[in-house]
CSV table of C-alpha atoms and ligand atoms in Angstrom, one decimal:
chain,number,residue,atom,x,y,z
A,1,MET,CA,-11.9,-11.3,-37.3
A,2,THR,CA,-8.9,-11.1,-34.9
A,3,LEU,CA,-6.0,-13.3,-35.8
A,4,VAL,CA,-3.1,-13.4,-33.5
A,5,ARG,CA,0.0,-15.5,-33.5
A,6,PHE,CA,2.6,-16.9,-31.2
A,7,ALA,CA,5.9,-17.4,-33.0
A,8,PRO,CA,8.5,-19.3,-31.1
A,9,SER,CA,11.7,-20.7,-32.7
A,10,PRO,CA,11.9,-24.5,-32.2
A,11,THR,CA,15.4,-24.2,-30.8
A,12,GLY,CA,14.6,-25.1,-27.2
A,13,TYR,CA,11.8,-26.0,-24.8
A,14,LEU,CA,9.2,-23.4,-23.9
A,15,HIS,CA,9.6,-21.9,-20.4
A,16,ILE,CA,7.3,-20.0,-18.2
A,17,GLY,CA,8.5,-16.7,-19.7
A,18,ASN,CA,7.4,-17.9,-23.2
A,19,ALA,CA,4.0,-19.0,-21.7
A,20,ARG,CA,3.3,-15.3,-21.1
A,21,PRO,CA,3.2,-14.2,-24.8
A,22,ALA,CA,1.6,-17.5,-25.8
A,23,LEU,CA,-1.2,-17.0,-23.2
A,24,LEU,CA,-1.6,-13.3,-23.8
A,25,ASN,CA,-2.2,-14.0,-27.5
A,26,ALA,CA,-4.5,-17.0,-26.8
A,27,LEU,CA,-6.5,-15.1,-24.2
A,28,PHE,CA,-6.8,-12.1,-26.5
A,29,ALA,CA,-8.2,-14.4,-29.2
A,30,ARG,CA,-10.6,-15.8,-26.7
A,31,ARG,CA,-11.8,-12.4,-25.5
A,32,THR,CA,-12.3,-11.1,-29.1
A,33,GLY,CA,-13.7,-14.3,-30.6
A,34,GLY,CA,-10.7,-14.5,-32.8
A,35,GLN,CA,-8.2,-17.1,-33.9
A,36,PHE,CA,-4.7,-18.1,-32.7
A,37,LEU,CA,-2.0,-19.1,-35.1
A,38,LEU,CA,1.1,-21.1,-34.1
A,39,ARG,CA,4.0,-20.1,-36.3
A,40,LEU,CA,7.3,-21.9,-36.0
A,41,ASP,CA,10.1,-19.4,-36.7
A,42,ASP,CA,12.5,-22.1,-38.0
A,43,THR,CA,14.6,-20.2,-40.5
A,44,ASP,CA,17.6,-21.2,-38.4
A,45,ALA,CA,17.9,-24.6,-39.9
A,46,GLU,CA,20.9,-25.6,-37.8
A,47,ARG,CA,19.3,-25.0,-34.4
A,48,SER,CA,15.7,-25.8,-35.2
A,49,THR,CA,14.7,-29.4,-34.5
A,50,GLU,CA,11.5,-31.5,-35.0
A,51,VAL,CA,11.8,-32.6,-31.4
A,52,PHE,CA,11.5,-29.0,-30.2
A,53,ALA,CA,8.7,-28.3,-32.7
A,54,ALA,CA,6.6,-31.2,-31.4
A,55,ALA,CA,7.4,-30.3,-27.8
A,56,ILE,CA,6.1,-26.7,-28.4
A,57,GLU,CA,2.7,-28.0,-29.5
A,58,GLU,CA,2.6,-30.5,-26.7
A,59,ASP,CA,3.5,-27.9,-24.1
A,60,LEU,CA,0.9,-25.4,-25.5
A,61,ALA,CA,-1.7,-28.1,-25.4
A,62,TRP,CA,-0.9,-28.8,-21.7
A,63,LEU,CA,-1.4,-25.0,-21.1
A,64,GLY,CA,-4.8,-25.3,-22.7
A,65,ILE,CA,-3.8,-23.7,-26.0
A,66,VAL,CA,-4.9,-25.5,-29.1
A,67,PRO,CA,-3.9,-23.4,-32.2
A,68,ASP,CA,-6.6,-22.8,-34.8
A,69,LEU,CA,-3.9,-22.5,-37.5
A,70,PHE,CA,-0.3,-23.5,-38.1
A,71,ALA,CA,2.5,-22.1,-40.1
A,72,ARG,CA,6.2,-22.7,-40.5
A,73,GLN,CA,8.6,-20.1,-41.8
A,74,SER,CA,10.8,-22.8,-43.5
A,75,ALA,CA,7.8,-23.7,-45.7
A,76,ARG,CA,7.4,-20.1,-46.9
A,77,LYS,CA,10.8,-19.4,-48.4
A,78,ALA,CA,9.3,-18.7,-51.9
A,79,GLN,CA,7.2,-15.9,-50.4
A,80,HIS,CA,10.1,-14.5,-48.5
A,81,ASP,CA,12.2,-14.5,-51.7
A,82,ALA,CA,9.5,-12.7,-53.6
A,83,ALA,CA,9.3,-10.1,-50.9
A,84,ALA,CA,13.1,-9.6,-50.9
A,85,ASP,CA,13.0,-9.2,-54.7
A,86,ARG,CA,10.3,-6.5,-54.4
A,87,LEU,CA,12.4,-4.7,-51.8
A,88,ARG,CA,15.5,-4.9,-54.0
A,89,ALA,CA,13.5,-3.6,-57.0
A,90,ALA,CA,12.3,-0.7,-54.8
A,91,GLY,CA,15.9,0.1,-53.8
A,92,ARG,CA,15.2,-0.8,-50.1
A,93,LEU,CA,17.4,-3.9,-49.9
A,94,TYR,CA,21.1,-3.4,-50.7
A,95,PRO,CA,24.1,-5.7,-50.8
A,96,CYS,CA,26.9,-5.3,-48.3
A,97,TYR,CA,30.3,-7.0,-48.3
A,98,GLU,CA,31.9,-6.1,-45.0
A,99,THR,CA,33.2,-8.8,-42.8
A,100,GLN,CA,32.3,-9.0,-39.1
A,101,GLU,CA,35.9,-7.8,-38.3
A,102,GLU,CA,35.6,-4.8,-40.6
A,103,LEU,CA,32.3,-3.8,-39.1
A,104,GLU,CA,33.7,-4.3,-35.6
A,105,ARG,CA,36.7,-2.0,-36.4
A,106,ARG,CA,34.4,0.6,-37.8
A,107,ARG,CA,32.2,0.5,-34.7
A,108,LYS,CA,35.2,0.9,-32.4
A,109,ARG,CA,36.4,3.9,-34.5
A,110,GLN,CA,32.9,5.5,-34.3
A,111,LEU,CA,32.7,5.0,-30.5
A,112,GLY,CA,36.2,6.4,-30.2
A,113,ARG,CA,35.1,9.6,-31.9
A,114,GLY,CA,32.0,9.7,-29.7
A,115,GLN,CA,29.7,8.9,-32.5
A,116,PRO,CA,26.8,6.4,-32.3
A,117,PRO,CA,27.9,3.0,-33.7
A,118,ILE,CA,25.5,3.0,-36.6
A,119,TYR,CA,26.2,1.3,-39.9
A,120,ASP,CA,27.6,4.0,-42.2
A,121,ARG,CA,26.0,2.7,-45.4
A,122,ALA,CA,29.4,2.5,-47.1
A,123,ALA,CA,28.1,-0.4,-49.2
A,124,LEU,CA,25.3,1.8,-50.6
A,125,ARG,CA,28.0,3.9,-52.3
A,126,LEU,CA,29.7,1.0,-54.0
A,127,GLY,CA,29.7,1.1,-57.8
A,128,ALA,CA,28.9,-2.0,-60.0
A,129,GLU,CA,32.6,-2.5,-60.6
A,130,GLU,CA,33.6,-2.4,-57.0
A,131,ARG,CA,30.9,-4.9,-56.2
A,132,ALA,CA,32.1,-7.1,-59.0
A,133,ALA,CA,35.6,-6.9,-57.7
A,134,LEU,CA,34.5,-7.9,-54.2
A,135,GLU,CA,32.6,-10.8,-55.6
A,136,ALA,CA,35.6,-11.8,-57.6
A,137,GLU,CA,37.5,-12.0,-54.3
A,138,GLY,CA,35.0,-14.6,-53.2
A,139,ARG,CA,32.9,-12.3,-51.0
A,140,ARG,CA,29.1,-13.0,-50.9
A,141,PRO,CA,26.9,-10.1,-50.0
A,142,HIS,CA,24.6,-9.9,-47.0
A,143,TRP,CA,21.6,-7.7,-47.5
A,144,ARG,CA,20.5,-4.7,-45.5
A,145,PHE,CA,17.1,-2.9,-45.5
A,146,LEU,CA,17.4,0.8,-46.2
A,147,LEU,CA,15.6,2.5,-43.3
A,148,GLU,CA,13.9,5.8,-43.8
A,149,GLY,CA,15.5,8.1,-41.2
A,150,ARG,CA,12.2,9.0,-39.5
A,151,THR,CA,10.3,8.2,-36.4
A,152,VAL,CA,7.8,5.3,-36.6
A,153,ALA,CA,4.9,5.8,-34.2
A,154,TRP,CA,2.1,3.5,-33.3
A,155,ASP,CA,-0.6,3.1,-30.7
A,156,ASP,CA,0.6,0.2,-28.6
A,157,LEU,CA,-2.1,-2.1,-27.1
A,158,VAL,CA,-0.1,-2.3,-23.9
A,159,ARG,CA,2.1,0.8,-23.8
A,160,GLY,CA,-0.2,3.4,-25.4
A,161,PRO,CA,1.5,5.9,-27.8
A,162,ALA,CA,4.9,4.4,-28.7
A,163,HIS,CA,7.6,5.3,-31.2
A,164,VAL,CA,11.0,4.3,-32.5
A,165,ASP,CA,13.4,6.8,-34.0
A,166,CYS,CA,14.7,4.8,-37.0
A,167,ALA,CA,17.3,7.5,-37.7
A,168,SER,CA,19.3,6.2,-34.7
A,169,LEU,CA,19.3,2.6,-36.0
A,170,SER,CA,21.7,0.7,-38.3
A,171,ASP,CA,20.0,-0.6,-41.5
A,172,PRO,CA,19.1,-4.1,-40.4
A,173,VAL,CA,20.6,-7.1,-42.1
A,174,LEU,CA,17.7,-9.1,-43.5
A,175,ILE,CA,19.6,-11.8,-45.4
A,176,ARG,CA,22.9,-13.4,-44.4
A,177,ALA,CA,25.8,-14.0,-46.7
A,178,ASP,CA,24.8,-17.6,-47.0
A,179,GLY,CA,21.4,-16.6,-48.3
A,180,THR,CA,19.4,-17.5,-45.2
A,181,TYR,CA,17.0,-15.0,-43.6
A,182,LEU,CA,17.1,-13.5,-40.2
A,183,TYR,CA,13.8,-13.4,-38.5
A,184,THR,CA,12.9,-9.8,-39.4
A,185,LEU,CA,11.7,-10.0,-43.0
A,186,PRO,CA,10.0,-13.5,-42.9
A,187,SER,CA,8.0,-12.4,-39.8
A,188,VAL,CA,6.6,-9.4,-41.7
A,189,VAL,CA,5.9,-11.3,-44.9
A,190,ASP,CA,4.1,-14.1,-42.9
A,191,ASP,CA,2.2,-11.7,-40.7
A,192,ALA,CA,1.1,-9.8,-43.9
A,193,ASP,CA,0.2,-12.9,-46.0
A,194,LEU,CA,-1.6,-14.7,-43.2
A,195,GLY,CA,-3.6,-11.7,-42.2
A,196,ILE,CA,-2.4,-11.3,-38.7
A,197,THR,CA,-4.4,-8.4,-37.1
A,198,HIS,CA,-2.6,-8.0,-33.8
A,199,VAL,CA,1.1,-8.7,-33.0
A,200,ILE,CA,1.3,-9.2,-29.3
A,201,ARG,CA,4.9,-9.9,-28.1
A,202,GLY,CA,7.5,-9.0,-25.5
A,203,GLU,CA,8.9,-5.5,-25.2
A,204,ASP,CA,12.3,-6.8,-26.3
A,205,HIS,CA,10.8,-6.4,-29.8
A,206,VAL,CA,9.9,-2.7,-29.6
A,207,THR,CA,12.8,-1.7,-31.8
A,208,ASN,CA,12.0,-4.5,-34.2
A,209,THR,CA,8.6,-3.0,-34.5
A,210,GLY,CA,10.0,0.3,-35.8
A,211,VAL,CA,11.9,-1.5,-38.4
A,212,GLN,CA,9.2,-4.0,-39.3
A,213,VAL,CA,6.5,-1.2,-39.7
A,214,GLN,CA,8.8,0.3,-42.3
A,215,ILE,CA,9.0,-3.1,-44.0
A,216,PHE,CA,5.3,-3.6,-44.0
A,217,GLU,CA,4.9,-0.2,-45.6
A,218,ALA,CA,7.7,-0.8,-48.2
A,219,LEU,CA,5.8,-4.0,-49.2
A,220,GLY,CA,2.5,-2.1,-49.4
A,221,ALA,CA,1.0,-4.4,-46.7
A,222,ALA,CA,-1.4,-3.4,-44.0
A,223,VAL,CA,0.4,-2.8,-40.7
A,224,PRO,CA,-1.1,-4.8,-37.8
A,225,VAL,CA,-1.8,-3.5,-34.4
A,226,PHE,CA,1.1,-4.0,-32.0
A,227,GLY,CA,1.2,-4.7,-28.3
A,228,HIS,CA,4.4,-5.2,-26.4
A,229,HIS,CA,4.1,-6.7,-22.9
A,230,ASN,CA,6.6,-6.6,-20.1
A,231,LEU,CA,8.8,-9.6,-19.7
A,232,LEU,CA,8.6,-12.1,-16.9
A,233,THR,CA,11.7,-12.0,-14.7
A,234,THR,CA,12.6,-13.7,-11.5
A,235,ALA,CA,12.4,-11.7,-8.3
A,236,ASP,CA,16.0,-10.5,-8.6
A,237,GLY,CA,15.2,-9.1,-12.0
A,238,GLU,CA,17.0,-11.7,-13.9
A,239,GLY,CA,15.5,-12.5,-17.3
A,240,LEU,CA,14.3,-16.1,-17.9
A,241,SER,CA,16.3,-17.9,-20.5
A,242,LYS,CA,16.0,-21.4,-21.9
A,243,ARG,CA,18.8,-22.3,-19.5
A,244,LEU,CA,16.4,-22.2,-16.6
A,245,GLY,CA,15.4,-25.8,-17.2
A,246,HIS,CA,13.4,-26.2,-14.0
A,247,LEU,CA,11.0,-23.5,-15.3
A,248,SER,CA,10.5,-25.2,-18.7
A,249,LEU,CA,6.9,-26.0,-19.2
A,250,ARG,CA,7.7,-29.7,-19.4
A,251,GLY,CA,9.8,-29.6,-16.3
A,252,LEU,CA,6.9,-28.0,-14.5
A,253,ARG,CA,4.5,-30.5,-15.9
A,254,GLU,CA,6.8,-33.4,-14.9
A,255,ALA,CA,7.1,-32.0,-11.4
A,256,GLY,CA,3.3,-32.2,-11.1
A,257,TYR,CA,2.3,-28.5,-11.4
A,258,GLU,CA,-1.1,-27.7,-12.6
A,259,PRO,CA,-1.3,-25.9,-15.9
A,260,ALA,CA,-3.8,-23.4,-14.3
A,261,ALA,CA,-1.2,-22.5,-11.7
A,262,VAL,CA,1.4,-21.9,-14.4
A,263,ARG,CA,-1.1,-20.0,-16.5
A,264,SER,CA,-2.2,-17.8,-13.6
A,265,LEU,CA,1.4,-16.9,-12.6
A,266,ALA,CA,2.5,-16.4,-16.2
A,267,VAL,CA,-0.1,-13.8,-17.0
A,268,LEU,CA,-1.3,-12.2,-13.8
A,269,THR,CA,2.2,-11.3,-12.7
A,270,GLY,CA,2.8,-7.7,-13.7
A,271,SER,CA,-0.9,-7.2,-14.6
A,272,ALA,CA,-3.4,-5.0,-12.9
A,273,GLU,CA,-4.9,-8.1,-11.2
A,274,SER,CA,-3.6,-9.8,-8.0
A,275,VAL,CA,-1.8,-13.0,-8.7
A,276,ARG,CA,-4.2,-15.8,-7.7
A,277,ALA,CA,-5.1,-19.3,-9.0
A,278,VAL,CA,-7.7,-19.0,-11.7
A,279,PRO,CA,-8.7,-22.5,-12.9
A,280,ASP,CA,-10.7,-21.5,-15.9
A,281,LEU,CA,-9.3,-20.1,-19.1
A,282,ASP,CA,-12.3,-18.0,-19.9
A,283,ALA,CA,-12.2,-16.5,-16.5
A,284,LEU,CA,-8.5,-15.7,-16.9
A,285,ALA,CA,-9.2,-14.2,-20.3
A,286,GLY,CA,-11.8,-12.0,-18.7
A,287,LEU,CA,-9.2,-10.7,-16.3
A,288,ILE,CA,-6.6,-9.7,-18.8
A,289,ASP,CA,-6.9,-6.3,-20.3
A,290,LEU,CA,-3.7,-5.6,-22.3
A,291,GLY,CA,-4.1,-1.9,-21.7
A,292,GLU,CA,-3.8,-2.5,-18.0
A,293,ILE,CA,-0.5,-4.5,-18.0
A,294,SER,CA,2.2,-2.7,-16.2
A,295,ARG,CA,5.3,-1.4,-17.9
A,296,ALA,CA,7.6,-2.4,-15.1
A,297,PRO,CA,9.2,-5.9,-15.4
A,298,ALA,CA,6.8,-8.7,-14.3
A,299,ARG,CA,8.8,-10.0,-11.4
A,300,PHE,CA,7.9,-13.3,-9.8
A,301,ASP,CA,9.2,-15.7,-7.3
A,302,PRO,CA,9.1,-19.3,-8.6
A,303,ALA,CA,8.0,-20.3,-5.1
A,304,GLU,CA,4.7,-18.5,-5.7
A,305,LEU,CA,3.9,-21.4,-8.0
A,306,ASP,CA,3.6,-23.7,-5.0
A,307,GLY,CA,1.0,-21.6,-3.3
A,308,LEU,CA,-1.1,-21.2,-6.4
A,309,ASN,CA,-0.8,-24.9,-7.1
A,310,ALA,CA,-1.7,-25.9,-3.6
A,311,ARG,CA,-4.9,-23.8,-3.7
A,312,LEU,CA,-6.0,-25.5,-6.9
A,313,VAL,CA,-5.1,-29.0,-5.6
A,314,HIS,CA,-7.0,-28.5,-2.3
A,315,ALA,CA,-10.2,-27.8,-4.2
A,316,MET,CA,-9.7,-30.5,-6.9
A,317,PRO,CA,-12.4,-33.1,-7.2
A,318,TYR,CA,-11.4,-36.7,-7.4
A,319,ALA,CA,-12.8,-37.1,-11.0
A,320,GLU,CA,-10.2,-34.6,-12.1
A,321,VAL,CA,-7.2,-36.6,-10.8
A,322,SER,CA,-8.3,-40.2,-11.0
A,323,GLU,CA,-6.2,-41.0,-14.0
A,324,ARG,CA,-3.1,-39.3,-12.5
A,325,LEU,CA,-3.5,-41.2,-9.3
A,326,ALA,CA,-3.8,-44.5,-11.2
A,327,ALA,CA,-0.6,-43.6,-13.1
A,328,LEU,CA,1.1,-43.0,-9.7
A,329,GLY,CA,0.2,-46.7,-8.8
A,330,ILE,CA,-2.6,-45.9,-6.4
A,331,PRO,CA,-5.2,-48.7,-6.7
A,332,ALA,CA,-8.6,-47.6,-8.0
A,333,ASP,CA,-10.5,-49.0,-5.0
A,334,SER,CA,-8.6,-46.8,-2.5
A,335,ALA,CA,-7.8,-43.8,-4.7
A,336,GLU,CA,-10.8,-41.6,-4.0
A,337,ALA,CA,-10.7,-42.1,-0.2
A,338,LEU,CA,-7.0,-41.4,-0.3
A,339,TRP,CA,-7.5,-38.3,-2.4
A,340,LEU,CA,-10.1,-36.9,-0.1
A,341,ALA,CA,-8.0,-37.7,2.9
A,342,VAL,CA,-4.8,-36.1,1.7
A,343,ARG,CA,-5.5,-33.4,-0.9
A,344,ALA,CA,-5.6,-30.6,1.7
A,345,ASN,CA,-2.0,-31.4,2.6
A,346,LEU,CA,-0.6,-31.4,-0.9
A,347,ASN,CA,1.1,-28.8,-2.9
A,348,ARG,CA,1.2,-31.0,-6.0
A,349,VAL,CA,-0.8,-34.0,-7.0
A,350,PRO,CA,2.1,-36.5,-7.2
A,351,GLU,CA,2.7,-36.0,-3.5
A,352,ALA,CA,-0.4,-38.2,-3.0
A,353,ALA,CA,1.9,-41.1,-3.7
A,354,GLU,CA,4.0,-40.4,-0.6
A,355,TRP,CA,0.9,-40.6,1.5
A,356,TRP,CA,-0.1,-43.8,-0.2
A,357,ARG,CA,3.3,-45.2,0.9
A,358,VAL,CA,2.7,-44.0,4.4
A,359,THR,CA,-0.7,-45.5,4.4
A,360,THR,CA,0.3,-48.9,3.1
A,361,GLY,CA,3.8,-49.1,4.5
A,362,PRO,CA,5.9,-50.8,5.5
A,363,LEU,CA,7.0,-48.0,7.8
A,364,GLU,CA,8.8,-47.7,11.1
A,365,PRO,CA,6.3,-46.5,13.8
A,366,VAL,CA,7.6,-44.1,16.4
A,367,ILE,CA,6.3,-45.0,19.9
A,368,THR,CA,6.5,-42.1,22.4
A,369,GLU,CA,3.7,-42.4,25.0
A,370,PRO,CA,3.5,-46.1,25.9
A,371,ALA,CA,0.4,-45.7,28.1
A,372,VAL,CA,-1.6,-43.9,25.4
A,373,ILE,CA,-0.5,-46.4,22.8
A,374,ALA,CA,-1.3,-49.4,25.0
A,375,ALA,CA,-4.8,-47.9,25.5
A,376,ALA,CA,-5.1,-47.3,21.8
A,377,ARG,CA,-4.3,-50.9,21.1
A,378,ASP,CA,-6.8,-52.2,23.6
A,379,SER,CA,-9.6,-50.0,22.4
A,380,LEU,CA,-9.0,-50.4,18.6
A,381,PRO,CA,-12.6,-50.9,17.3
A,382,PRO,CA,-13.6,-53.8,15.1
A,383,GLU,CA,-13.7,-53.5,11.3
A,384,PRO,CA,-15.2,-52.1,9.1
A,385,PHE,CA,-13.4,-48.7,9.6
A,386,GLY,CA,-15.3,-45.7,8.4
A,387,PRO,CA,-15.1,-41.9,8.5
A,388,GLU,CA,-16.4,-41.9,12.2
A,389,THR,CA,-14.1,-44.5,13.5
A,390,TRP,CA,-11.3,-42.1,14.4
A,391,LYS,CA,-13.5,-39.9,16.5
A,392,ALA,CA,-15.1,-42.7,18.4
A,393,TRP,CA,-11.7,-44.4,19.0
A,394,THR,CA,-9.9,-41.3,20.2
A,395,ALA,CA,-12.8,-40.5,22.5
A,396,ASP,CA,-12.4,-43.9,24.0
A,397,ILE,CA,-8.6,-43.5,24.5
A,398,LYS,CA,-9.1,-40.1,26.1
A,399,ALA,CA,-11.6,-41.6,28.5
A,400,ARG,CA,-9.2,-44.4,29.4
A,401,THR,CA,-6.0,-42.3,29.8
A,402,GLY,CA,-7.1,-38.7,30.3
A,403,ALA,CA,-4.8,-37.8,27.4
A,404,LYS,CA,-6.1,-35.0,25.2
A,405,GLY,CA,-5.2,-32.5,22.5
A,406,ARG,CA,-1.6,-32.8,21.3
A,407,GLY,CA,-0.8,-35.2,24.1
A,408,LEU,CA,-3.3,-37.6,22.6
A,409,PHE,CA,-3.0,-37.0,18.9
A,410,MET,CA,0.8,-36.7,18.5
A,411,PRO,CA,1.6,-40.2,19.9
A,412,LEU,CA,-1.1,-41.7,17.7
A,413,ARG,CA,0.2,-39.9,14.6
A,414,LEU,CA,3.8,-40.9,15.3
A,415,ALA,CA,2.8,-44.5,15.9
A,416,LEU,CA,0.4,-44.8,12.9
A,417,THR,CA,2.5,-42.8,10.3
A,418,GLY,CA,6.0,-42.4,11.8
A,419,LEU,CA,5.7,-38.7,11.1
A,420,GLU,CA,4.9,-35.6,13.1
A,421,ARG,CA,2.8,-34.0,10.5
A,422,GLY,CA,0.3,-35.1,7.8
A,423,PRO,CA,-3.2,-35.3,6.7
A,424,ASP,CA,-6.2,-35.7,9.1
A,425,LEU,CA,-6.0,-39.2,10.5
A,426,ALA,CA,-9.8,-39.6,10.4
A,427,GLY,CA,-9.4,-40.0,6.6
A,428,LEU,CA,-6.2,-42.0,6.7
A,429,LEU,CA,-7.2,-44.6,9.4
A,430,PRO,CA,-9.7,-46.5,7.2
A,431,LEU,CA,-7.0,-46.8,4.6
A,432,ILE,CA,-4.4,-48.0,7.0
A,433,GLY,CA,-6.9,-50.6,8.2
A,434,ARG,CA,-7.3,-52.3,11.5
A,435,ASP,CA,-4.6,-54.9,11.0
A,436,ARG,CA,-1.8,-52.6,10.0
A,437,ALA,CA,-2.8,-50.1,12.7
A,438,ALA,CA,-2.6,-52.8,15.4
A,439,ARG,CA,0.9,-53.8,14.2
A,440,ARG,CA,2.1,-50.2,14.1
A,441,LEU,CA,0.8,-49.6,17.6
A,442,ALA,CA,2.7,-52.7,18.7
A,443,GLY,CA,5.9,-51.1,17.4
A,444,GLU,CA,6.2,-53.4,14.5
A,445,THR,CA,7.3,-52.3,11.0
A,446,ALA,CA,4.1,-52.6,9.0
B,501,LIG,N1,10.5,-15.9,-33.2
B,501,LIG,C1,10.4,-14.6,-32.6
B,501,LIG,C2,10.8,-14.7,-31.1
B,501,LIG,O1,10.7,-15.7,-30.5
B,501,LIG,C3,9.0,-14.0,-32.7
B,501,LIG,C4,8.9,-12.7,-32.2
B,501,LIG,C5,7.6,-12.1,-32.7
B,501,LIG,O2,6.6,-12.4,-32.0
B,501,LIG,O3,7.5,-11.4,-33.7
B,501,LIG,O4,11.4,-13.8,-30.5
C-alpha cells in the first residue's frame, strides 16, 4: 500500500506554494488507493508553535485534505537517538568542534585558493586526547554524517533518472551542539519507521535526497521512491515565502476564494494540463501524472486565481453557499433569489454581500434621463414582482418613450442601483421591491 507524507514545520502558516506538495501527495494517495500522513517537522522547538500546528490541519482540511495518519517529530526523539547511536557505532556520525567563525574562515581560505568550500573533515582526524582537551575548554560537539564519496542515483517520479554526486558535498551536520536534531536525520528515521513508500517534495530537496539515501542505507532501511516537483513561483520567478501573507491559505480563505480554485492553481500550474478550475478532487487526481510535471519553475500570476474562482462561483448551486450567505447576513428568505441574480457577476462569494447592500439600500440613486425615469415611475407594475416583471415593465417604458437598448437600460440601472454595472436587473428587481424602486425612481435615498 502506498503511504505518502506531507511534512511541514509548524513555524508559519501554509501558503499556496506549500499547497502544491500537500496536494501532489494527497492526489497521489488518492490515485493509488494509498494513505496520506501528516508529519509535523517540529524539531525546532523555539520556532514551532501549537497555533501553527493547528492551523496546518485546519488549512489542509479546507483544501480537502484529511490525513489518514499523523506524526510529530518531537514525539519520536527516542527513535532519532537510537538511530544516531547506530550511526555512531558504524563510524558514520562523528563529533566536530569548530565554531561558525572557524568554519567561515576555512571556507574563505578554500575559496581563495579556488577550491570548493567543502568541509575538510579535520574533526575526523582528532585523537581522543585532542577531543578531551576541546571538551575541557567547554566546547560541545556537533555531529556530522560521514558521506561516502560516491554518486547516489535514483529514478525520480517527476524528473526521471536523477543523481547527486556526494563527493562534492560537505558532510552534513545532523545534530547541533545543543543536542537538537536538524531535519535531515529525523526525516529519514521517521520515513523508515512509518513505512513511507513515496517521498514527494519540492526540488529544493534534491541534494538532501542524495544525503538521505545514504542515511537510509547506513541504517539498513528500505529506500523509498522519490519524486521532486518544481516549485511554484510568482510570474516574475520569485519564490513564495511565508512572508507573502496574502497567499497564505488562511488569507485566501478569508478573502473568500474557493478551495477548488486554489487547488487547481496550485497543482495544474507547471503540469502537462492547462490551468482550469476543477471542482472535484478525484477529477483533479485523475489529471495529475507526476511523470508529466514540467521541470521548469511553475510560474503563476496570483490574478489567475480570480478567473478560476469566478468560473467556479458562476456555476455554484445555492445549496453549496447557503450557509456562507447566511454568515454574510443575507436573510434566508431572500438568499436564494439573490444568489441566482448575482452569482454570474461575482469573482468571490462574499461579494454577494455588496449586491445585498445595493438591493436593500439605502443608496443614492443617479437620475440621468428624466423622461425615461418618469415613464418608468408611471408604469411600475403592481406587486407581486416576479422574474417576468422586468421584461414587461421595460417593454412598457419603451412603448411610452421610444427609448431602447442602452438608452433605456442605463438610466434604469443608475436610478435603481446607483451604479453603471451590475447583475441582470430582471433578477434584482423583485428583491428591490416595488416600494423601494418607486422611491429610487423619485430620486430619493432608499
Ligand atoms: N520539513 C521539511 C520541509 O518543509 C520536509 C521536507 C520533506 O518533505 O522531506 O522542507
